[in-house]
XYZ file of C-alpha atoms in Angstrom:
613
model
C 124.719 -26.758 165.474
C 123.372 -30.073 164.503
C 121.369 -32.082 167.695
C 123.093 -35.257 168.753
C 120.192 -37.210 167.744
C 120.038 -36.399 164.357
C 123.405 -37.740 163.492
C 124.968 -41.046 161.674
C 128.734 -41.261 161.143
C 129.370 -44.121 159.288
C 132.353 -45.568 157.143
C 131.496 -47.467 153.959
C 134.552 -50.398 153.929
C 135.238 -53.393 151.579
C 137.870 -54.979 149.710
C 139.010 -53.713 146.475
C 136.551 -53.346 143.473
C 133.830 -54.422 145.389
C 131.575 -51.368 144.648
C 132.648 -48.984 147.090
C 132.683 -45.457 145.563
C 130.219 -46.725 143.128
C 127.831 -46.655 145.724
C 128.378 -43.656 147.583
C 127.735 -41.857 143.976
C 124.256 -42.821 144.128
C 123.719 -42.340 147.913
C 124.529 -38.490 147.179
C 122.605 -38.746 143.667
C 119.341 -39.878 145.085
C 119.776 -37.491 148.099
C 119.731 -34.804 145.518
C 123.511 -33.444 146.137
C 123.808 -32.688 142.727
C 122.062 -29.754 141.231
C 119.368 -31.211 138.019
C 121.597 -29.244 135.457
C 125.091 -30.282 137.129
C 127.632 -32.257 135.171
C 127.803 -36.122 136.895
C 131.001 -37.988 136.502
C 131.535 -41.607 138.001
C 133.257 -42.419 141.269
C 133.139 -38.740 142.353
C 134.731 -39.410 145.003
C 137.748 -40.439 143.580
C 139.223 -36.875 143.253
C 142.591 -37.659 143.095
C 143.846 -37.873 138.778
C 145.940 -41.027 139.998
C 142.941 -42.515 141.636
C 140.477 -42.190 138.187
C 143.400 -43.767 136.363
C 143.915 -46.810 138.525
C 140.588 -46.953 139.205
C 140.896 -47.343 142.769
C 140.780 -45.417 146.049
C 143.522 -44.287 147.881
C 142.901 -41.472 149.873
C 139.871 -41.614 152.684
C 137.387 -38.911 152.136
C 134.473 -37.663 153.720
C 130.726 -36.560 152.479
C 127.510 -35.792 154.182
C 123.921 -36.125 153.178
C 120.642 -35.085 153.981
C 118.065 -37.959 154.641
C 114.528 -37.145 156.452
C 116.205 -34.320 158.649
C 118.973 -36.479 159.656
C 122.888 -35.523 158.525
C 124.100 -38.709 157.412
C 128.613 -38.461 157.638
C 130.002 -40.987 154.806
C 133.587 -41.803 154.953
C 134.296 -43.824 151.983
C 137.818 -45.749 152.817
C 140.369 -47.474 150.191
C 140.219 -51.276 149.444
C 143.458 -52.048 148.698
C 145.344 -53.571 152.175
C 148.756 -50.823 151.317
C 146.261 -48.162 152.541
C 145.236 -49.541 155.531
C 146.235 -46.574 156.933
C 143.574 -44.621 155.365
C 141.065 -47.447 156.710
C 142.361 -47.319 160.658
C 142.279 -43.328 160.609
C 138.475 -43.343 158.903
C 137.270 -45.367 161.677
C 137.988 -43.442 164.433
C 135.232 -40.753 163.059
C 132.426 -43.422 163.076
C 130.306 -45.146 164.760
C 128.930 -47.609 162.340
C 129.922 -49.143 159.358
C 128.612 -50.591 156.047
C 130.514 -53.595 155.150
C 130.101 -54.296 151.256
C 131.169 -57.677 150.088
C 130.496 -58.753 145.985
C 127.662 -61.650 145.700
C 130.471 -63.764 143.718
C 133.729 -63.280 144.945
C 132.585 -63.404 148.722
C 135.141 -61.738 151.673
C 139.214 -61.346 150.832
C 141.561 -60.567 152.422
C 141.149 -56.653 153.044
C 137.407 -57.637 154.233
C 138.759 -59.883 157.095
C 140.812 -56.820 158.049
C 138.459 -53.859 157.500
C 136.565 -55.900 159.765
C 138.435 -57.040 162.577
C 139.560 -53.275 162.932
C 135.235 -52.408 163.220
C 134.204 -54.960 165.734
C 137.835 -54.282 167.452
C 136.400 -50.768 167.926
C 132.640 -51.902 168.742
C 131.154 -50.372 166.258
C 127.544 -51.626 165.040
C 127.885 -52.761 160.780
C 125.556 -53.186 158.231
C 126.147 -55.866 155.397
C 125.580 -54.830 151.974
C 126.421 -57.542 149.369
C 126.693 -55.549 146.202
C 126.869 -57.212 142.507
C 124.235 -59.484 142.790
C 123.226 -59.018 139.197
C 126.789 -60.878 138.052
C 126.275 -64.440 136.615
C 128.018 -65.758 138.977
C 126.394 -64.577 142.043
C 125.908 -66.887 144.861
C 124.947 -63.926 147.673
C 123.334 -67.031 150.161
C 126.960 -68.541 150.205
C 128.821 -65.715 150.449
C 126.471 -64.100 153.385
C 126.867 -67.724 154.723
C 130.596 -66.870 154.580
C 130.434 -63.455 156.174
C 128.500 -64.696 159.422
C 131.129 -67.586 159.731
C 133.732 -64.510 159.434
C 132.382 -62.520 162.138
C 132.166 -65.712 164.056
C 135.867 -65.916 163.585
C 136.755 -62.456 164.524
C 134.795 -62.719 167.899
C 131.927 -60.413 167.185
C 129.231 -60.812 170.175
C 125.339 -61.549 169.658
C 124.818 -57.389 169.048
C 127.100 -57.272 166.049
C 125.778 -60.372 164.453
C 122.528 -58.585 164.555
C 122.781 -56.655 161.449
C 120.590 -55.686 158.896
C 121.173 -57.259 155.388
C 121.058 -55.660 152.443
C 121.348 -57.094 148.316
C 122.317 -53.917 145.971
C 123.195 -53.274 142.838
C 125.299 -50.279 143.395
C 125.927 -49.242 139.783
C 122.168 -48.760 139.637
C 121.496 -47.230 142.547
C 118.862 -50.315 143.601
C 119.054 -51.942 147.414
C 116.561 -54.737 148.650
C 116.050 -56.421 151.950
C 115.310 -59.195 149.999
C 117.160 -61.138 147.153
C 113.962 -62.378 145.220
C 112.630 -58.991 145.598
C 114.465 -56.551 143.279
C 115.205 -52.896 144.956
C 114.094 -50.097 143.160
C 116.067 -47.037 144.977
C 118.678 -46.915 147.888
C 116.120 -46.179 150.664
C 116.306 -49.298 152.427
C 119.818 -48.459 152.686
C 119.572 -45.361 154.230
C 116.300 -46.340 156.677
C 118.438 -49.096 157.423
C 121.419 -46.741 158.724
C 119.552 -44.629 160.460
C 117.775 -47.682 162.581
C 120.584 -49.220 162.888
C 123.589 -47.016 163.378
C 123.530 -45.109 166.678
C 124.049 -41.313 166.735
C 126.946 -40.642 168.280
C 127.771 -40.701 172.356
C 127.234 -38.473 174.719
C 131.149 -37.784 176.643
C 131.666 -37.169 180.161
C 133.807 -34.441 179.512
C 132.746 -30.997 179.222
C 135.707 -29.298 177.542
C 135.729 -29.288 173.987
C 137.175 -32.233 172.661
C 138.693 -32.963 168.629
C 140.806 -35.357 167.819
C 142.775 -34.749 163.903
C 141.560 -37.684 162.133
C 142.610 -36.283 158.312
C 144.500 -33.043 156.746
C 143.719 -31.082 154.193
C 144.459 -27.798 152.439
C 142.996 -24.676 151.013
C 144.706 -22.280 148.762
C 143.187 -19.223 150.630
C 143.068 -20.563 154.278
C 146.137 -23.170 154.672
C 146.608 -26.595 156.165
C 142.922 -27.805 157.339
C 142.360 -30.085 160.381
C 139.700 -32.772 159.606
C 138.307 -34.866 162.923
C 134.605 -35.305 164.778
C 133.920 -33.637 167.945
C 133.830 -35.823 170.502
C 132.286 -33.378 173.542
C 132.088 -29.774 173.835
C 131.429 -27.404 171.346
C 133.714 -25.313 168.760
C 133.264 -21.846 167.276
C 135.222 -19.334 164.831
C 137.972 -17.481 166.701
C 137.687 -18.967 169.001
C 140.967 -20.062 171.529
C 141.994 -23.728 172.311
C 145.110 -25.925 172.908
C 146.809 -28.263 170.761
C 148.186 -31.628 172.527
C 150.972 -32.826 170.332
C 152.498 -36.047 170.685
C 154.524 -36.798 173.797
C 151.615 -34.341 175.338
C 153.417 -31.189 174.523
C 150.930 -28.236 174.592
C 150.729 -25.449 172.259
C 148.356 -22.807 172.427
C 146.104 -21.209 168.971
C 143.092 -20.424 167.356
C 140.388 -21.593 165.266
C 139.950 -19.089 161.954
C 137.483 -21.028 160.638
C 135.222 -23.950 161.134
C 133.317 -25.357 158.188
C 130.728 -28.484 158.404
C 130.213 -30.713 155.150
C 127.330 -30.887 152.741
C 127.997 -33.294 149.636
C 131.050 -32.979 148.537
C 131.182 -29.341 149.229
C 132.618 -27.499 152.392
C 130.447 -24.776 154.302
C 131.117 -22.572 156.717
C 129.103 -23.073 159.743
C 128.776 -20.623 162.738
C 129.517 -23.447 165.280
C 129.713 -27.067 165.537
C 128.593 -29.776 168.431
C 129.545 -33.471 169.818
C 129.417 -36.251 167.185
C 129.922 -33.360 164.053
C 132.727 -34.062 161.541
C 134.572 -30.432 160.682
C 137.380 -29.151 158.972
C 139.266 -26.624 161.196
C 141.496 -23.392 159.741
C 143.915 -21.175 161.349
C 146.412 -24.020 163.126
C 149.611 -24.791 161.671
C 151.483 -27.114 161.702
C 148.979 -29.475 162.988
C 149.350 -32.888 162.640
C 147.667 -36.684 162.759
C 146.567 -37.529 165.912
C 146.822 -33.829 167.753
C 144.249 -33.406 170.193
C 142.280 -29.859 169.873
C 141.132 -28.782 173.097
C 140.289 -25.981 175.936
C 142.519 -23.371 176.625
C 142.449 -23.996 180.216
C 141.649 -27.422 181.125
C 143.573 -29.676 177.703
C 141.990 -33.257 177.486
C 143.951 -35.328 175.567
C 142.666 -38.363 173.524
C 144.256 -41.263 172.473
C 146.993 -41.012 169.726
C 145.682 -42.622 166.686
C 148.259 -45.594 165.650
C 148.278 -48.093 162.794
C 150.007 -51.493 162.424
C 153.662 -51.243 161.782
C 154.805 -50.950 157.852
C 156.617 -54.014 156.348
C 158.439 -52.840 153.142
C 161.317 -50.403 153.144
C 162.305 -48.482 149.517
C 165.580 -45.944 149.418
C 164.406 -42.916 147.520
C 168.070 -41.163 146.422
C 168.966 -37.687 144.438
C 168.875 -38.999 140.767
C 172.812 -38.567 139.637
C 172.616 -40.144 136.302
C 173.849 -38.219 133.383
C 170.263 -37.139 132.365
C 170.042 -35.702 135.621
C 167.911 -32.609 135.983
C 167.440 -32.244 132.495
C 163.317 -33.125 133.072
C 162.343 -32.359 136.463
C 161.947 -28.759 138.738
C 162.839 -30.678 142.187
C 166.305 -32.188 142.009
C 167.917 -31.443 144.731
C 168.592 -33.628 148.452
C 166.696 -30.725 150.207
C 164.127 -30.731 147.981
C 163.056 -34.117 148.153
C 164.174 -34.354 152.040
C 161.767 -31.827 152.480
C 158.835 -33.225 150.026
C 159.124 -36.848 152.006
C 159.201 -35.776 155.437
C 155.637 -33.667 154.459
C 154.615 -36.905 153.115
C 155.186 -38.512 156.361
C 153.578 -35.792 158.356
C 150.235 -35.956 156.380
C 150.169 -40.099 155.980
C 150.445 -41.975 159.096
C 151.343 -45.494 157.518
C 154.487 -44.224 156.062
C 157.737 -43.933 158.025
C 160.622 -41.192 156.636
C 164.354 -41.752 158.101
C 167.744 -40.391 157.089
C 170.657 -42.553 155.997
C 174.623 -42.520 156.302
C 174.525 -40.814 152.951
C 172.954 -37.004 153.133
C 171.209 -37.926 149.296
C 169.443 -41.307 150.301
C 165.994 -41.583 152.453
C 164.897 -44.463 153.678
C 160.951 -44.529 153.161
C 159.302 -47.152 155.120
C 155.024 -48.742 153.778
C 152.690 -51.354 154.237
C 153.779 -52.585 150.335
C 155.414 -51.701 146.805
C 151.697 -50.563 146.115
C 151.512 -47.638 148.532
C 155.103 -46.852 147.870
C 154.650 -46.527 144.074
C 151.627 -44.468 144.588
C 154.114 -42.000 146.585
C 156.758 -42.229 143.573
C 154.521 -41.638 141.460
C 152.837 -38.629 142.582
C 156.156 -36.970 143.505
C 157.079 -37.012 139.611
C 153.533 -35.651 138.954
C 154.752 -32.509 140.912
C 158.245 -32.306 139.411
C 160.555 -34.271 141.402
C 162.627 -36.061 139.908
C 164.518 -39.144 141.935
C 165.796 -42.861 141.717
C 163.995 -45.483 143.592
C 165.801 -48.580 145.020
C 163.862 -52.433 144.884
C 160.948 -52.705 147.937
C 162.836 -54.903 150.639
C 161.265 -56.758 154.034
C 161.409 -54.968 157.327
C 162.991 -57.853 159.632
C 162.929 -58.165 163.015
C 164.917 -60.153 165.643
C 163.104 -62.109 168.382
C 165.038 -64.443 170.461
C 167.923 -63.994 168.419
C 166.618 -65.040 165.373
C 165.504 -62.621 162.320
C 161.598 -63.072 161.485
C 160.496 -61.667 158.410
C 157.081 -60.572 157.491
C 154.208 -62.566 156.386
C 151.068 -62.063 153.997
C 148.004 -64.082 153.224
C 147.855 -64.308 149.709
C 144.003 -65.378 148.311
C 143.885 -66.057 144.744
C 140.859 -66.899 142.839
C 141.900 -68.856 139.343
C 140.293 -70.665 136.885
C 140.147 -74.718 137.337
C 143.327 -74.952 134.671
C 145.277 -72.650 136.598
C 145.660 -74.253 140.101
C 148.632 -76.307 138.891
C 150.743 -73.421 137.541
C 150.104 -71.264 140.423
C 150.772 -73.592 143.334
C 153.869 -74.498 140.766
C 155.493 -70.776 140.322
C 154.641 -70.419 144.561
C 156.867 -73.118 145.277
C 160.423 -71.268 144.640
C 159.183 -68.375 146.807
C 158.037 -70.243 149.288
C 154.744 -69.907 149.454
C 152.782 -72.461 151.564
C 149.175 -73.687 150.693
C 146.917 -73.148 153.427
C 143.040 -73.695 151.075
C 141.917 -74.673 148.364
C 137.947 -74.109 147.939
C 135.847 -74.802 144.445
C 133.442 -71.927 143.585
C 132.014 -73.282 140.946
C 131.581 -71.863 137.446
C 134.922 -73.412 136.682
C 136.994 -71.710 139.056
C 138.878 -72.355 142.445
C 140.098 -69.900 145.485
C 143.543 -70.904 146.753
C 144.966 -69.043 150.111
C 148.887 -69.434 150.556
C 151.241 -68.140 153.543
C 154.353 -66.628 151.892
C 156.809 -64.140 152.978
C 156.326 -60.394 151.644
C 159.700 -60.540 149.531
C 158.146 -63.589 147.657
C 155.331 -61.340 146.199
C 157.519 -58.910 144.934
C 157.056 -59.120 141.020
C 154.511 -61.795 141.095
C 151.703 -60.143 140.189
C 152.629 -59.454 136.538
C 153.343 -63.540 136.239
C 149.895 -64.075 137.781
C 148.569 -62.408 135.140
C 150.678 -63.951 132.691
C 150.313 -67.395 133.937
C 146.489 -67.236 134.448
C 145.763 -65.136 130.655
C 144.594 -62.040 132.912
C 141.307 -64.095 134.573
C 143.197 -64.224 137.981
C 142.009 -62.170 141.000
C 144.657 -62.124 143.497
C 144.861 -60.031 147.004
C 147.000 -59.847 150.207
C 146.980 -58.745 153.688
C 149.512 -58.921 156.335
C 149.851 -61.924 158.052
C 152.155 -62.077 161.267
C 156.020 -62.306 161.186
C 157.838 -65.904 160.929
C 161.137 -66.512 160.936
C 163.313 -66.290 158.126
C 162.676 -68.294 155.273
C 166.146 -67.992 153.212
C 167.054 -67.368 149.271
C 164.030 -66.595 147.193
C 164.664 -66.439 143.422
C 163.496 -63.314 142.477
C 164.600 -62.738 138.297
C 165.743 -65.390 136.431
C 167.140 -63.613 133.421
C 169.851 -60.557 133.323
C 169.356 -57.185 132.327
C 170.753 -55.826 128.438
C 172.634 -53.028 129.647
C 173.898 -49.789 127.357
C 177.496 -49.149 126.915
C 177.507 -45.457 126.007
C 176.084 -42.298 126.257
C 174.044 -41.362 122.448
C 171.020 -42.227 121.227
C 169.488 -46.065 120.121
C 169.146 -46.919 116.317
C 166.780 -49.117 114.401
C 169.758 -50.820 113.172
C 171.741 -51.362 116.559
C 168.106 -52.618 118.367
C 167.421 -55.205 115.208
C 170.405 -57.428 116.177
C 170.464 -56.744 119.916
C 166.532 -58.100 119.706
C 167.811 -61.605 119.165
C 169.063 -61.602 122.398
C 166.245 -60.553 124.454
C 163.232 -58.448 125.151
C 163.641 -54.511 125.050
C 161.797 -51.899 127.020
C 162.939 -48.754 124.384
C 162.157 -48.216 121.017
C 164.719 -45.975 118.314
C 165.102 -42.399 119.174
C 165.361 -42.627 122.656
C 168.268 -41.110 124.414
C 170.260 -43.572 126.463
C 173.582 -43.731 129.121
C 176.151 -46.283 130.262
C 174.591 -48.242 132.865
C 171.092 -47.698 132.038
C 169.154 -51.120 131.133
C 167.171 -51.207 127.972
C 166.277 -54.788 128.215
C 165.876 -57.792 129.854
C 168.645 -60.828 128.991
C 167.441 -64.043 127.569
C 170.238 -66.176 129.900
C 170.840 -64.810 133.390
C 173.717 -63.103 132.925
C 174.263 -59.229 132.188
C 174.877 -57.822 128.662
C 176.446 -55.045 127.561
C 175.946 -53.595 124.573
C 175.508 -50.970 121.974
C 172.143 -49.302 121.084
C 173.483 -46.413 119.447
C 175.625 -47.942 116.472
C 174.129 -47.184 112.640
C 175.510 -49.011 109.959
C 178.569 -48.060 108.212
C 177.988 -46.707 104.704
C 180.232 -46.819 101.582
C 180.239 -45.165 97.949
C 180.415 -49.345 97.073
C 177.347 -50.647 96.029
C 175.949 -54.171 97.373
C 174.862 -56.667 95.237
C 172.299 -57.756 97.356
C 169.701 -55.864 98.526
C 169.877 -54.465 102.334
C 168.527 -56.857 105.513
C 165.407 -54.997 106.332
C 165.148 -53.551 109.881
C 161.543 -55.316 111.546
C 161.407 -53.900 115.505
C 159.455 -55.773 117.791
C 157.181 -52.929 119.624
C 159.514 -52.634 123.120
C 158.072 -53.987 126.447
C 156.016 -51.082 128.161
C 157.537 -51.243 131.875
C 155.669 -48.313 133.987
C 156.709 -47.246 137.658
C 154.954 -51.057 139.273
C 156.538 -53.044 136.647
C 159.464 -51.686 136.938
C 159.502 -51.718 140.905
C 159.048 -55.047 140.566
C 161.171 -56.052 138.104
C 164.324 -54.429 139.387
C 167.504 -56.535 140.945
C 169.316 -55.503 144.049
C 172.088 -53.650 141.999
C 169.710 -51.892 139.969
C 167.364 -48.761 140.517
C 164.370 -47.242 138.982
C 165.108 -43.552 137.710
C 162.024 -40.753 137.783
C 161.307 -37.957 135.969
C 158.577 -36.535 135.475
C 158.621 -37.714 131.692
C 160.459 -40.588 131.698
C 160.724 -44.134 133.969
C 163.873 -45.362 133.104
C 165.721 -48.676 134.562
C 169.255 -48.150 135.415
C 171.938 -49.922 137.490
C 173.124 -48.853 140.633
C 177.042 -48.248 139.278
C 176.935 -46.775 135.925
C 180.242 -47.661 134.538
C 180.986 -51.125 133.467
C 184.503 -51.468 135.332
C 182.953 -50.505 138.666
C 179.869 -52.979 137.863
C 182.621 -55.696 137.199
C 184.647 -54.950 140.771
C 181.449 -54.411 142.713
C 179.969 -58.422 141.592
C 183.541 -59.518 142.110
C 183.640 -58.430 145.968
C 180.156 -59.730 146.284
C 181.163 -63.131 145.401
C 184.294 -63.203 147.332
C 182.350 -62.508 150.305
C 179.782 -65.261 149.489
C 182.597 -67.628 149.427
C 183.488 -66.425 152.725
C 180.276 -66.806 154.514
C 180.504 -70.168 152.764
């Protein structure tokens, strides 16, 4: 058992790319984690296959390290404001944090939030403002900027009294001063362990763990991750679960094991302020309270801020149906997104009228996609419906939620952003010159409005636009928002498409699909130049005869076909149309395949427009 005194629990938190995981590599580098001979692979902590590909963090994961006899608990959190989740469950093992903020772009968004949620909770923070060799560094103004935020947020004359730290996280270099370059991280970690308080003694005697995080183990099961609060735990050793609603169950503890790096160990017992992983109790969940046997304590539930986007997953019944995937059935996925639910806190799971159709309920078309896709990674195949806007009535009137949208443009682009805003109703709240030729705005727009933007930022801004969102409040319904301009090119048939078909069809529009590819009635395979739909056929090859031309044959040019992955494709999506997902294949369909029921189902829509008219 590890004395009180000789442990830190703190949570490393920041807004996206900022230099999170990048720096926790080189905390556990330079406290000699890694073996001399052992393989090294950036952000190590991003375990997770989807998480090295997007090249962000999604799941919050824990580490310890070793630092002058003191056990130093890092919980590095995600960036991105759809896991917030992650963020509000890693903060209840803590009690510190270090903020990170980059020298250039300053705090976003998912800073402001990060910490609001720390000094909400008390907890002591040291700044860390990372990047500071980027050419456009300005780390006085932006720590300038972080003081005014904590101002903002409340924080009393204890939290503003915070070490400050100027890092280079890619090369493991931290300095308390910015003229003075840092040679290694240990200002960083002397500056934790002054500064960060070991964890509090309870009043309670009884053992005391609240489930923070799950994991699993092939050989032991589901494992309970949380930080002893009082008390003390040991292998086989009996307690009591409190379950929500303060149901008690009784069971046993198989296995305790303590971290070291990124490896777990077993440990023979475990005291107040440790962070363990727990074997033997099933069906555990988020939040549980593991106690005594005799006298059960519980702690406070952990909750998160209510989700505000709401996706139908549905049994994939197009005619390519289970042709791809190993999970295709309504059990199957009922099953797969009600685990989902149980292991991530943020995400809601609820049945529908129809015994195919979930209704999965995030914090944004981010988180949701993330879900998607690493259902398909496992085999499931399923179709996907357009993210829509949890409402909410007050007073009668529906309110609809808000985000604060922060994008960071050059000069040239202020015009055409505040321009495309407009139709979705975006509001300008800032506008700030950073210099260097570019501006930060900060708009107040409803969460449907963002849907699909982010691909025309790009577009619109030639891929030098930085733009973030957080969750801003509920207002009250804002009306129509344009969301797609143009109509979807829409297969007639069942076959497969044909250079020759796609060459004249390409006149008309864009395509997602290349030749070769097997298609259905119903399923889209472009998008429209005019807003109307087209049907048409992909799959018809030019008639041949034993005549011979006099002139020599038109040849067939393609365009290469517009790559639309699961987010595009989310985003792109109309109300009538859904995104089908196998695990080989994204493909964009409509909601009723044949082209007679397509034709009743618009007709009955507009008849009932002109009735509400």
């Amino acid at each position: 058992m590890i004395a009180r005194e000789n442990i830190r629990n703190v949570a490393i938190v920041a807004h996206v790319d900022h230099g999170k995981t990048t720096l926790v590599d080189h905390m556990l580098r330079q406290a000699g984690i890694f073996r001399t001979n052992e393989a090294l692979v950036e952000r190590v902590m991003d375990s997770n296959d989807l998480e090295r590909e997007k090249g962000i963090t999604i799941l919050a994961k824990n580490t310890a390290v070793t630092y002058k006899g003191k056990q130093i608990n890092i919980i590095d959190t995600p960036g991105h404001a759809d896991f917030g989740g992650e963020v509000e469950r890693g903060l209840r093992l803590v009690d510190g944090v270090i903020l990170l903020v980059d020298a250039a772009e300053g705090p976003l968004p998912q800073t402001r939030f990060v910490l609001s949620k720390a000094l909400g909770m008390g907890l002591k923070t040291v700044l860390v403002i990372n990047k500071i060799d980027r050419q456009d560094a300005r780390a006085k103004e932006v720590l300038d900027q972080v003081y005014s935020l904590y101002i903002d947020l409340g924080a009393d004359d204890t939290q503003l009294e915070m070490p400050v730290l100027y890092t280079i996280a890619r090369q493991g270099q931290a300095s308390t001063q910015l003229e003075v370059p840092g040679k290694t991280l240990e200002p960083l970690f002397t500056a934790i362990l002054e500064h960060i308080s070991p964890p509090p003694v309870s009043e309670e005697a009884v053992p005391q763990l609240l489930v923070a995080n799950l994991d699993y183990d092939d050989y032991v099961g589901r494992l309970a991750v949380g930080r002893i609060l009082s008390g003390k735990l040991t292998p086989n050793m009996p307690v009591s679960v409190v379950r929500e609603g303060g149901r008690i169950e009784k069971g046993k503890i198989v296995k305790l094991y303590g971290f070291q790096g990124l490896k777990r160990t077993e440990i023979a017992d475990a005291g107040p302020g440790e962070i363990v992983s727990i074997a033997g109790i099933e069906d555990i969940s988020i939040g549980d309270t593991i106690s005594d046997p005799e006298r059960p304590v519980a702690l406070p539930r952990i909750t998160v801020e209510e989700p505000t986007m709401m996706m139908i997953f549905r049994v994939n019944d197009g005619p390519l149906a289970g042709k791809e995937g190993k999970y295709v059935t309504s059990r199957q996925l009922r099953e797969r997104l009600y685990r989902e639910s149980y292991r991530n806190v943020a995400i809601r799971v609820e049945d529908t009228a129809t015994p195919d159709a979930f209704k999965v309920v995030g914090r944004g078309e981010l988180q949701l996609a993330v879900i998607i896709e690493t259902m398909r990674r496992e085999g499931y195949e399923l179709t996907a419906s357009n993210p829509e806007p949890i409402t909410k009535t007050v007073e009668g009137q529906v309110h609809e939620p808000m985000e604060l949208l922060v994008c960071d443009v050059p000069e040239v682009s202020v015009g055409t952003v505040t321009e495309r805003l407009g139709p979705r109703k975006g509001r300008m709240a800032d506008m700030t010159p950073l210099g260097s030729g570019r501006t930060r705005l900060q708009f107040r727009i409803p969460a449907r409005g963002l849907i699909g933007f982010r691909s025309e930022f790009l577009t619109i801004t030639r891929g030098e636009g930085i733009m973030s969102s957080q969750f801003d409040g509920y207002e009250p319904w804002f009306g129509y928002i344009p969301k797609r301009s143009n109509g979807a090119m829409v297969s007639d048939r069942l076959g497969e498409t044909v250079p020759y078909a796609l060459f004249s069809i390409q006149e008309r529009g864009a395509l997602f699909i290349g030749p070769g590819v097997t298609v259905y009635e119903g399923m889209i395979i472009g998008e429209h130049a005019h807003p109307s739909e087209l049907n048409v056929n992909c799959c018809r090859e030019k008639k041949l005869t034993n005549i011979r031309a006099a002139g020599r044959d038109e040849n067939v040019i393609l365009t290469p076909p517009r790559e639309m992955g699961l987010e595009k494709a989310l985003e792109w999506i109309a109300d009538d149309e859904l995104v089908e997902v196998t695990p080989k294949s994204v493909r964009l369909r409509k909601k009723a395949l044949a082209v007679g029921e397509r034709y009743r189902a618009e007709r009955d829509r507009k008849r009932e427009e002109r009735e509400e008219a």
